[in-house]
Amino acid sequence: MVFNHDATDPLAVVTAPPPDETPEEKAAREEREAEAQRISNMIDEDIREERVTLKKQEQIVKILLLGQSESGKYFTFHFRMRFARDKWAQERASWRTVIQLNLVRSVNTILEALQREITDTEDTDDTMTFTDKHHLLRVRLRPLRGVESDLKRLLGARPDEVQEPLSPESPTISPRTSSEFFVRSWTWRSFLQASSPRNGDTQRRSIRHDGVNSHDITEVIAGCKNDIRDLWEDSTIQELLIRRRARLEDSASFFLDASERLTSRDYEPTDDDIVRARLRTLDIQEHELSVDEDGEAQTWKIYDVGGSRTQRNAWLPYFDQVNAVIFLAPVSCFDERLQEDPRVNRLEDSFILWKAICSSKLLSRTTLIIFLNKIDLLEKKIASGVMINRYLPSYADRPNETTSVVKYLRQKFKDTVKHNSPEPRMCHIYQTSVIDTKTTAQTLLSVRDGILREHLKKANLV
């Protein structure tokens, strides 16, 4: 066989088949060439797919939700309620266990305060008068100590991570001093998947984990319904809580006021219940939403990171290529201290965090949004007679009213942006209350529009 090629072309010489090639050699060569072509095509396809992926990633809006522990980062609930309604509806029933835990923890905290009062004042004249009714309530509500531990185990805590509630029979009783109960994000996701109703499943399924059964827990709680109500509505108990300065969680009064509804066997959580529920999770939680933009769905990814001091070193990797930072600053915490470090005022810590965010060069072109959160709690504190300037001397003689306090703090946050940002930029500030779902929904629409406008500008489309 004769091969025609241009001998003056060195490439033609190299690529030309040998003149004395046998049929077997030709078949082997063609097989090698076919394999090489297949690999080349795979590489080309991978490159094309990578380009498509990168283009999609450029279109994804990435939002980082930041703030100290207890700042109200459950704003992701509102985003998901508004922009991922179907998934949220499937998850809602799973929050029953968390809300039960919030209610039971509040009751046990009251019982511990009651026991401390009895123990500390046995040998003094300065004592409160408790009746047989109070002692009977202590006995009848005693099973809730074990229920609290069981609820934590049901949510995925290991036995060594479960803080056993203090026993009323303990010789010495002291306030809760150990770390707050938490679940790991992957454990929490597994629980949600296990407890969410299946398609077409109209019957409540009992959840079992680590030897604990949700049905048994619900039966015990339901059996304590009247006693929980009587304990919370008792005027002596209310006086006791003030006297002992018992620190109930922010939403404890909401759950205790609604205890008859929450302790029923057929209780189903509402959105209002869930946004008030407290559950501390470790690790980063990622939520993907489909946000409507002029009739077209756009993907948003919200990264909710832990807010405690030990978790903040995990923030930095998420600063890269973030479109917006939503910072939650609770305005009601001016008279509170960090749980991790009681020496530090929570409002001071919030400003330290905000300054660090504004100063970060990685976030220099990132849209900044502040939610001045927990306005409702600020109003309650001021209404109770708390003087702002006692805890915040720089507030001076300004009016001791909510509007004035919010205005003052708003300006302080704006000044921090102005003096610490690597380059001039806007900062959008909203005053919010996580429990006001209607107003928050309107705020989220404004936030959505603002983020989308900034996103388009950076993409050179506006």
Short mmCIF file of C-alpha atoms in Angstrom, two decimals:
data_model
loop_
_atom_site.label_atom_id
_atom_site.label_comp_id
_atom_site.label_asym_id
_atom_site.label_seq_id
_atom_site.Cartn_x
_atom_site.Cartn_y
_atom_site.Cartn_z
CA MET A 1 0.00 0.00 0.00
CA VAL A 2 1.30 3.39 -0.99
CA PHE A 3 0.70 6.47 1.26
CA ASN A 4 0.75 9.88 -0.36
CA HIS A 5 2.02 12.68 1.80
CA ASP A 6 4.14 15.77 1.58
CA ALA A 7 7.60 14.69 2.74
CA THR A 8 8.61 18.34 3.16
CA ASP A 9 6.06 18.78 5.96
CA PRO A 10 7.65 17.49 9.18
CA LEU A 11 4.24 17.09 10.83
CA ALA A 12 2.99 15.06 7.90
CA VAL A 13 6.01 12.82 8.24
CA VAL A 14 5.43 12.32 11.97
CA THR A 15 1.71 11.63 11.69
CA ALA A 16 1.88 9.44 8.61
CA PRO A 17 1.48 5.71 9.22
CA PRO A 18 4.57 3.55 8.67
CA PRO A 19 4.91 2.46 5.02
CA ASP A 20 5.42 -1.17 6.02
CA GLU A 21 2.52 -1.28 8.51
CA THR A 22 0.90 -4.70 8.82
CA PRO A 23 -2.87 -5.13 9.13
CA GLU A 24 -2.46 -6.05 12.82
CA GLU A 25 -0.34 -2.96 13.48
CA LYS A 26 -2.83 -0.80 11.63
CA ALA A 27 -5.70 -2.12 13.76
CA ALA A 28 -3.74 -1.49 16.96
CA ARG A 29 -2.82 2.03 15.79
CA GLU A 30 -6.40 2.90 14.89
CA GLU A 31 -7.57 1.59 18.28
CA ARG A 32 -5.01 3.81 20.01
CA GLU A 33 -6.05 6.81 17.94
CA ALA A 34 -9.74 6.15 18.65
CA GLU A 35 -9.01 5.93 22.39
CA ALA A 36 -6.99 9.15 22.23
CA GLN A 37 -9.86 10.86 20.41
CA ARG A 38 -12.35 9.57 22.98
CA ILE A 39 -10.23 10.99 25.82
CA SER A 40 -9.87 14.27 23.95
CA ASN A 41 -13.64 14.48 23.49
CA MET A 42 -14.16 13.77 27.22
CA ILE A 43 -11.75 16.57 28.12
CA ASP A 44 -13.53 18.96 25.77
CA GLU A 45 -16.89 18.01 27.30
CA ASP A 46 -15.55 18.49 30.83
CA ILE A 47 -14.27 21.94 29.86
CA ARG A 48 -17.65 22.86 28.38
CA GLU A 49 -19.47 21.62 31.51
CA GLU A 50 -17.05 23.52 33.75
CA ARG A 51 -17.68 26.70 31.77
CA VAL A 52 -21.45 26.19 32.13
CA THR A 53 -21.05 25.54 35.88
CA LEU A 54 -18.92 28.64 36.35
CA LYS A 55 -21.46 30.71 34.44
CA LYS A 56 -24.25 29.36 36.64
CA GLN A 57 -22.20 30.07 39.76
CA GLU A 58 -21.72 33.64 38.63
CA GLN A 59 -25.50 33.94 38.41
CA ILE A 60 -26.05 32.51 41.90
CA VAL A 61 -26.54 35.14 44.60
CA LYS A 62 -24.55 34.24 47.71
CA ILE A 63 -25.64 35.73 51.03
CA LEU A 64 -23.83 35.40 54.33
CA LEU A 65 -25.93 35.71 57.48
CA LEU A 66 -23.80 36.90 60.40
CA GLY A 67 -24.28 37.95 63.99
CA GLN A 68 -23.44 36.94 67.52
CA SER A 69 -25.06 34.00 69.27
CA GLU A 70 -28.75 34.68 70.08
CA SER A 71 -28.88 37.56 67.60
CA GLY A 72 -31.90 36.10 65.87
CA LYS A 73 -30.32 34.40 62.87
CA TYR A 74 -33.50 32.42 62.41
CA PHE A 75 -34.22 35.04 59.75
CA THR A 76 -33.46 32.18 57.38
CA PHE A 77 -36.92 30.95 58.39
CA HIS A 78 -38.47 34.06 56.90
CA PHE A 79 -36.48 33.72 53.69
CA ARG A 80 -37.55 30.10 53.34
CA MET A 81 -41.17 30.85 54.24
CA ARG A 82 -41.23 33.51 51.55
CA PHE A 83 -39.15 31.93 48.79
CA ALA A 84 -39.21 28.15 49.46
CA ARG A 85 -42.74 27.66 50.71
CA ASP A 86 -43.19 24.02 49.61
CA LYS A 87 -40.01 22.78 51.31
CA TRP A 88 -40.84 24.82 54.39
CA ALA A 89 -44.32 23.26 54.60
CA GLN A 90 -42.75 19.79 54.57
CA GLU A 91 -40.34 20.74 57.36
CA ARG A 92 -42.80 22.54 59.63
CA ALA A 93 -44.07 19.45 61.47
CA SER A 94 -40.51 18.49 62.43
CA TRP A 95 -40.26 21.56 64.67
CA ARG A 96 -42.77 20.10 67.10
CA THR A 97 -39.96 18.41 69.06
CA VAL A 98 -37.92 21.64 69.25
CA ILE A 99 -40.91 23.64 70.50
CA GLN A 100 -41.66 20.97 73.09
CA LEU A 101 -38.05 21.29 74.27
CA ASN A 102 -38.37 25.09 74.53
CA LEU A 103 -41.53 24.75 76.63
CA VAL A 104 -40.15 22.02 78.90
CA ARG A 105 -36.86 23.88 79.44
CA SER A 106 -38.80 26.96 80.56
CA VAL A 107 -40.85 24.95 83.04
CA ASN A 108 -37.73 23.27 84.45
CA THR A 109 -36.02 26.65 84.81
CA ILE A 110 -38.97 27.89 86.88
CA LEU A 111 -38.90 24.74 89.03
CA GLU A 112 -35.16 25.21 89.63
CA ALA A 113 -35.77 28.83 90.70
CA LEU A 114 -38.49 27.61 93.05
CA GLN A 115 -36.20 25.03 94.62
CA ARG A 116 -33.35 27.56 94.98
CA GLU A 117 -35.70 29.94 96.78
CA ILE A 118 -36.82 27.22 99.17
CA THR A 119 -33.26 26.02 99.80
CA ASP A 120 -31.62 29.45 100.18
CA THR A 121 -34.19 30.89 102.56
CA GLU A 122 -34.82 27.97 104.91
CA ASP A 123 -32.75 29.56 107.69
CA THR A 124 -33.70 33.19 107.12
CA ASP A 125 -36.70 35.34 107.84
CA ASP A 126 -36.60 36.82 104.33
CA THR A 127 -38.57 34.07 102.66
CA MET A 128 -41.53 33.74 100.39
CA THR A 129 -44.59 31.80 101.45
CA PHE A 130 -45.29 28.68 99.45
CA THR A 131 -48.44 26.61 99.86
CA ASP A 132 -49.14 22.91 99.49
CA LYS A 133 -50.18 23.73 95.94
CA HIS A 134 -46.63 24.81 95.04
CA HIS A 135 -45.08 21.74 96.60
CA LEU A 136 -47.60 19.54 94.79
CA LEU A 137 -46.79 21.21 91.46
CA ARG A 138 -43.10 20.47 92.02
CA VAL A 139 -43.88 16.80 92.49
CA ARG A 140 -46.34 16.52 89.60
CA LEU A 141 -44.01 18.31 87.15
CA ARG A 142 -40.94 16.30 88.19
CA PRO A 143 -41.22 13.95 85.14
CA LEU A 144 -40.39 16.91 82.88
CA ARG A 145 -36.76 16.69 84.02
CA GLY A 146 -36.43 13.35 82.27
CA VAL A 147 -38.49 14.60 79.31
CA GLU A 148 -35.99 17.40 78.70
CA SER A 149 -33.14 14.90 78.48
CA ASP A 150 -35.17 12.62 76.21
CA LEU A 151 -36.02 15.49 73.85
CA LYS A 152 -32.35 16.36 73.53
CA ARG A 153 -31.48 12.74 72.73
CA LEU A 154 -34.31 12.59 70.22
CA LEU A 155 -32.79 15.61 68.46
CA GLY A 156 -29.48 13.78 68.14
CA ALA A 157 -27.43 14.70 71.19
CA ARG A 158 -25.14 11.98 72.53
CA PRO A 159 -25.63 10.93 76.16
CA ASP A 160 -22.43 12.74 77.21
CA GLU A 161 -23.74 15.95 75.57
CA VAL A 162 -27.04 15.98 77.43
CA GLN A 163 -27.07 18.24 80.47
CA GLU A 164 -29.24 16.53 83.05
CA PRO A 165 -31.70 19.06 84.52
CA LEU A 166 -31.08 19.86 88.14
CA SER A 167 -32.92 17.65 90.59
CA PRO A 168 -35.19 19.32 93.15
CA GLU A 169 -33.72 16.94 95.71
CA SER A 170 -30.16 18.14 95.16
CA PRO A 171 -28.59 19.45 98.39
CA THR A 172 -27.17 22.43 96.56
CA ILE A 173 -28.86 24.07 93.63
CA SER A 174 -27.26 26.67 91.40
CA PRO A 175 -28.32 28.34 88.16
CA ARG A 176 -27.54 26.63 84.89
CA THR A 177 -23.88 27.26 84.21
CA SER A 178 -22.97 24.67 81.61
CA SER A 179 -22.91 25.26 77.90
CA GLU A 180 -26.21 25.66 76.13
CA PHE A 181 -27.59 22.55 74.47
CA PHE A 182 -26.81 22.31 70.76
CA VAL A 183 -27.10 19.90 67.86
CA ARG A 184 -24.73 19.48 64.97
CA SER A 185 -26.05 20.60 61.60
CA TRP A 186 -25.77 17.20 59.95
CA THR A 187 -27.58 15.57 62.89
CA TRP A 188 -30.32 18.17 62.69
CA ARG A 189 -30.74 17.64 58.94
CA SER A 190 -31.01 13.88 59.51
CA PHE A 191 -33.68 14.48 62.14
CA LEU A 192 -35.67 16.71 59.78
CA GLN A 193 -35.57 14.08 57.04
CA ALA A 194 -36.60 11.32 59.45
CA SER A 195 -39.46 13.26 61.02
CA SER A 196 -40.92 15.03 57.98
CA PRO A 197 -44.17 13.45 56.75
CA ARG A 198 -43.97 11.28 53.67
CA ASN A 199 -45.95 12.06 50.51
CA GLY A 200 -49.56 11.12 51.12
CA ASP A 201 -48.91 10.34 54.78
CA THR A 202 -51.72 11.86 56.81
CA GLN A 203 -50.95 10.11 60.09
CA ARG A 204 -48.41 11.47 62.56
CA ARG A 205 -45.46 9.12 62.72
CA SER A 206 -43.75 8.35 65.99
CA ILE A 207 -40.03 9.23 65.94
CA ARG A 208 -37.62 6.83 67.61
CA HIS A 209 -33.97 7.49 68.32
CA ASP A 210 -31.46 6.27 70.89
CA GLY A 211 -34.14 4.43 72.84
CA VAL A 212 -36.45 7.47 72.96
CA ASN A 213 -39.95 7.56 71.49
CA SER A 214 -41.64 10.85 70.57
CA HIS A 215 -45.08 9.39 71.29
CA ASP A 216 -44.11 8.62 74.91
CA ILE A 217 -42.70 12.13 75.33
CA THR A 218 -45.89 13.72 74.03
CA GLU A 219 -47.99 11.63 76.43
CA VAL A 220 -45.99 12.83 79.44
CA ILE A 221 -46.18 16.47 78.33
CA ALA A 222 -49.93 16.18 77.68
CA GLY A 223 -50.38 14.75 81.16
CA CYS A 224 -48.71 17.86 82.62
CA LYS A 225 -50.91 20.32 80.70
CA ASN A 226 -52.95 21.66 83.62
CA ASP A 227 -49.99 21.75 86.00
CA ILE A 228 -47.87 23.76 83.55
CA ARG A 229 -50.70 26.26 83.18
CA ASP A 230 -51.22 26.51 86.94
CA LEU A 231 -47.50 26.99 87.58
CA TRP A 232 -47.14 29.79 85.03
CA GLU A 233 -50.33 31.63 86.03
CA ASP A 234 -49.57 31.56 89.76
CA SER A 235 -48.90 35.07 91.11
CA THR A 236 -46.41 33.81 93.70
CA ILE A 237 -44.38 32.11 90.98
CA GLN A 238 -44.36 35.33 88.95
CA GLU A 239 -43.09 37.21 92.02
CA LEU A 240 -40.47 34.49 92.50
CA LEU A 241 -39.13 34.89 88.95
CA ILE A 242 -38.66 38.61 89.51
CA ARG A 243 -37.07 38.09 92.91
CA ARG A 244 -34.63 35.44 91.65
CA ARG A 245 -34.00 37.29 88.38
CA ALA A 246 -34.54 34.01 86.58
CA ARG A 247 -33.33 34.25 83.01
CA LEU A 248 -35.94 32.64 80.83
CA GLU A 249 -35.37 32.50 77.08
CA ASP A 250 -36.74 35.40 75.03
CA SER A 251 -39.81 33.50 73.84
CA ALA A 252 -40.49 31.59 77.07
CA SER A 253 -43.53 33.69 77.96
CA PHE A 254 -45.02 33.11 74.49
CA PHE A 255 -44.73 29.32 74.79
CA LEU A 256 -45.90 29.26 78.42
CA ASP A 257 -48.90 31.45 77.59
CA ALA A 258 -49.75 28.99 74.80
CA SER A 259 -49.00 25.88 76.88
CA GLU A 260 -52.51 24.41 76.58
CA ARG A 261 -52.23 24.43 72.79
CA LEU A 262 -48.61 23.24 72.71
CA THR A 263 -49.18 20.34 75.11
CA SER A 264 -52.13 18.85 73.23
CA ARG A 265 -51.55 15.45 71.65
CA ASP A 266 -52.53 16.69 68.18
CA TYR A 267 -50.47 19.90 68.32
CA GLU A 268 -49.13 21.11 64.95
CA PRO A 269 -46.53 23.94 64.90
CA THR A 270 -47.43 27.23 63.22
CA ASP A 271 -45.01 29.63 61.55
CA ASP A 272 -45.36 31.99 64.51
CA ASP A 273 -44.36 29.17 66.85
CA ILE A 274 -41.32 28.19 64.81
CA VAL A 275 -39.81 31.67 64.44
CA ARG A 276 -39.83 31.91 68.24
CA ALA A 277 -38.28 28.49 68.83
CA ARG A 278 -34.64 28.35 69.87
CA LEU A 279 -32.23 25.60 68.85
CA ARG A 280 -28.52 26.19 68.67
CA THR A 281 -26.80 24.38 65.80
CA LEU A 282 -23.09 24.03 65.17
CA ASP A 283 -21.39 24.14 61.77
CA ILE A 284 -22.45 26.05 58.68
CA GLN A 285 -26.00 25.67 57.42
CA GLU A 286 -26.61 26.25 53.73
CA HIS A 287 -30.09 27.05 52.40
CA GLU A 288 -30.85 27.20 48.67
CA LEU A 289 -33.79 29.31 47.55
CA SER A 290 -35.43 30.06 44.24
CA VAL A 291 -36.14 33.79 44.14
CA ASP A 292 -38.42 35.23 41.50
CA GLU A 293 -36.88 37.98 39.38
CA ASP A 294 -39.34 39.45 36.88
CA GLY A 295 -40.89 36.05 36.26
CA GLU A 296 -37.57 34.19 36.18
CA ALA A 297 -36.31 32.09 39.05
CA GLN A 298 -32.85 32.91 40.37
CA THR A 299 -30.90 30.75 42.79
CA TRP A 300 -29.91 32.24 46.13
CA LYS A 301 -27.65 30.47 48.61
CA ILE A 302 -27.80 31.65 52.21
CA TYR A 303 -25.00 30.57 54.53
CA ASP A 304 -26.01 30.70 58.20
CA VAL A 305 -22.88 30.42 60.33
CA GLY A 306 -22.58 29.93 64.07
CA GLY A 307 -22.44 33.10 66.11
CA SER A 308 -20.63 32.06 69.27
CA ARG A 309 -17.04 33.17 69.75
CA THR A 310 -15.69 29.65 69.23
CA GLN A 311 -17.34 29.43 65.79
CA ARG A 312 -16.26 32.76 64.31
CA ASN A 313 -12.96 31.39 62.98
CA ALA A 314 -15.08 29.42 60.49
CA TRP A 315 -16.46 32.60 58.89
CA LEU A 316 -13.45 33.64 56.81
CA PRO A 317 -13.68 30.99 54.03
CA TYR A 318 -17.23 32.14 53.30
CA PHE A 319 -16.21 35.77 52.77
CA ASP A 320 -14.96 35.05 49.25
CA GLN A 321 -17.31 35.99 46.39
CA VAL A 322 -20.22 36.82 48.66
CA ASN A 323 -22.79 39.16 47.14
CA ALA A 324 -24.31 40.41 50.39
CA VAL A 325 -23.82 40.21 54.14
CA ILE A 326 -26.88 40.42 56.34
CA PHE A 327 -25.79 41.31 59.86
CA LEU A 328 -28.23 40.79 62.70
CA ALA A 329 -27.74 43.24 65.55
CA PRO A 330 -30.12 42.77 68.50
CA VAL A 331 -30.90 46.23 69.87
CA SER A 332 -32.39 44.83 73.08
CA CYS A 333 -29.11 43.42 74.41
CA PHE A 334 -27.68 46.65 75.86
CA ASP A 335 -28.08 45.27 79.41
CA GLU A 336 -26.95 41.69 78.70
CA ARG A 337 -23.64 39.82 78.79
CA LEU A 338 -22.22 37.17 76.51
CA GLN A 339 -22.92 33.65 77.65
CA GLU A 340 -19.41 32.64 76.53
CA ASP A 341 -17.77 35.54 78.39
CA PRO A 342 -19.85 37.34 81.06
CA ARG A 343 -17.29 40.14 81.14
CA VAL A 344 -18.37 41.38 77.71
CA ASN A 345 -21.52 43.39 77.05
CA ARG A 346 -23.49 41.91 74.14
CA LEU A 347 -24.09 45.24 72.42
CA GLU A 348 -20.37 46.01 72.62
CA ASP A 349 -19.57 42.62 71.11
CA SER A 350 -22.03 43.28 68.30
CA PHE A 351 -20.24 46.51 67.37
CA ILE A 352 -16.84 44.77 67.52
CA LEU A 353 -18.12 42.16 65.08
CA TRP A 354 -19.61 44.80 62.78
CA LYS A 355 -16.35 46.75 62.73
CA ALA A 356 -14.43 43.61 61.73
CA ILE A 357 -16.89 42.92 58.91
CA CYS A 358 -16.69 46.49 57.60
CA SER A 359 -12.87 46.41 57.73
CA SER A 360 -12.49 43.15 55.82
CA LYS A 361 -10.91 43.68 52.39
CA LEU A 362 -12.55 40.46 51.19
CA LEU A 363 -15.93 42.12 51.76
CA SER A 364 -14.99 45.55 50.44
CA ARG A 365 -17.32 45.23 47.42
CA THR A 366 -20.04 43.30 49.23
CA THR A 367 -23.49 44.74 49.84
CA LEU A 368 -23.96 45.36 53.56
CA ILE A 369 -27.36 45.00 55.20
CA ILE A 370 -28.12 45.41 58.91
CA PHE A 371 -31.22 44.17 60.65
CA LEU A 372 -31.62 46.06 63.93
CA ASN A 373 -33.43 43.11 65.43
CA LYS A 374 -35.57 42.37 68.50
CA ILE A 375 -37.33 45.73 68.48
CA ASP A 376 -40.21 44.09 70.38
CA LEU A 377 -37.93 43.12 73.28
CA LEU A 378 -36.45 46.62 73.39
CA GLU A 379 -39.96 48.07 73.70
CA LYS A 380 -40.75 45.69 76.57
CA LYS A 381 -37.60 46.62 78.48
CA ILE A 382 -38.21 50.34 78.11
CA ALA A 383 -41.87 49.92 79.09
CA SER A 384 -40.76 48.10 82.25
CA GLY A 385 -38.75 51.16 83.29
CA VAL A 386 -35.22 50.15 82.26
CA MET A 387 -33.07 53.26 81.69
CA ILE A 388 -30.89 53.01 78.61
CA ASN A 389 -28.19 55.45 79.78
CA ARG A 390 -27.59 53.34 82.88
CA TYR A 391 -26.06 50.66 80.65
CA LEU A 392 -25.06 52.92 77.76
CA PRO A 393 -23.59 56.15 79.22
CA SER A 394 -22.92 57.57 75.75
CA TYR A 395 -26.67 57.71 75.21
CA ALA A 396 -26.62 60.59 77.71
CA ASP A 397 -29.90 62.44 78.26
CA ARG A 398 -31.65 61.39 75.06
CA PRO A 399 -35.30 60.31 75.44
CA ASN A 400 -35.72 56.89 77.01
CA GLU A 401 -37.94 55.63 74.22
CA THR A 402 -37.68 53.04 71.47
CA THR A 403 -37.63 55.40 68.49
CA SER A 404 -34.80 57.48 69.92
CA VAL A 405 -32.73 54.42 70.89
CA VAL A 406 -33.08 52.85 67.45
CA LYS A 407 -32.15 56.15 65.77
CA TYR A 408 -29.06 56.44 67.97
CA LEU A 409 -27.87 52.89 67.29
CA ARG A 410 -28.62 53.18 63.58
CA GLN A 411 -26.28 56.17 63.34
CA LYS A 412 -23.57 54.35 65.28
CA PHE A 413 -23.66 51.44 62.85
CA LYS A 414 -23.56 53.82 59.87
CA ASP A 415 -20.58 55.67 61.34
CA THR A 416 -18.76 52.34 61.75
CA VAL A 417 -19.22 51.63 58.04
CA LYS A 418 -18.03 55.10 57.11
CA HIS A 419 -14.86 55.04 59.21
CA ASN A 420 -13.80 51.41 58.73
CA SER A 421 -14.66 50.40 55.16
CA PRO A 422 -11.70 50.05 52.74
CA GLU A 423 -13.70 52.14 50.25
CA PRO A 424 -16.91 54.20 50.36
CA ARG A 425 -20.11 52.18 50.10
CA MET A 426 -23.76 52.10 51.03
CA CYS A 427 -25.20 50.25 53.99
CA HIS A 428 -28.89 49.34 54.12
CA ILE A 429 -30.40 49.33 57.61
CA TYR A 430 -33.78 47.93 58.61
CA GLN A 431 -35.41 47.69 62.03
CA THR A 432 -37.00 44.29 62.49
CA SER A 433 -38.64 41.86 64.84
CA VAL A 434 -38.27 38.20 63.96
CA ILE A 435 -41.71 37.46 65.39
CA ASP A 436 -43.47 40.07 63.23
CA THR A 437 -43.87 37.87 60.17
CA LYS A 438 -45.99 40.34 58.17
CA THR A 439 -43.60 43.29 58.46
CA THR A 440 -40.58 41.03 58.01
CA ALA A 441 -42.04 39.66 54.76
CA GLN A 442 -42.24 43.22 53.41
CA THR A 443 -38.69 43.91 54.55
CA LEU A 444 -37.43 40.79 52.76
CA LEU A 445 -38.96 41.99 49.50
CA SER A 446 -37.04 45.27 49.85
CA VAL A 447 -33.88 43.34 50.67
CA ARG A 448 -34.42 41.08 47.66
CA ASP A 449 -34.83 44.02 45.29
CA GLY A 450 -31.76 45.79 46.70
CA ILE A 451 -29.54 42.69 46.43
CA LEU A 452 -30.70 41.98 42.89
CA ARG A 453 -29.94 45.55 41.79
CA GLU A 454 -26.43 45.35 43.24
CA HIS A 455 -25.93 41.93 41.67
CA LEU A 456 -26.88 43.24 38.23
CA LYS A 457 -24.60 46.24 38.57
CA LYS A 458 -21.61 44.05 39.36
CA ALA A 459 -22.46 41.89 36.37
CA ASN A 460 -22.35 45.06 34.19
CA LEU A 461 -25.93 44.52 33.19
CA VAL A 462 -27.18 47.85 34.56
#
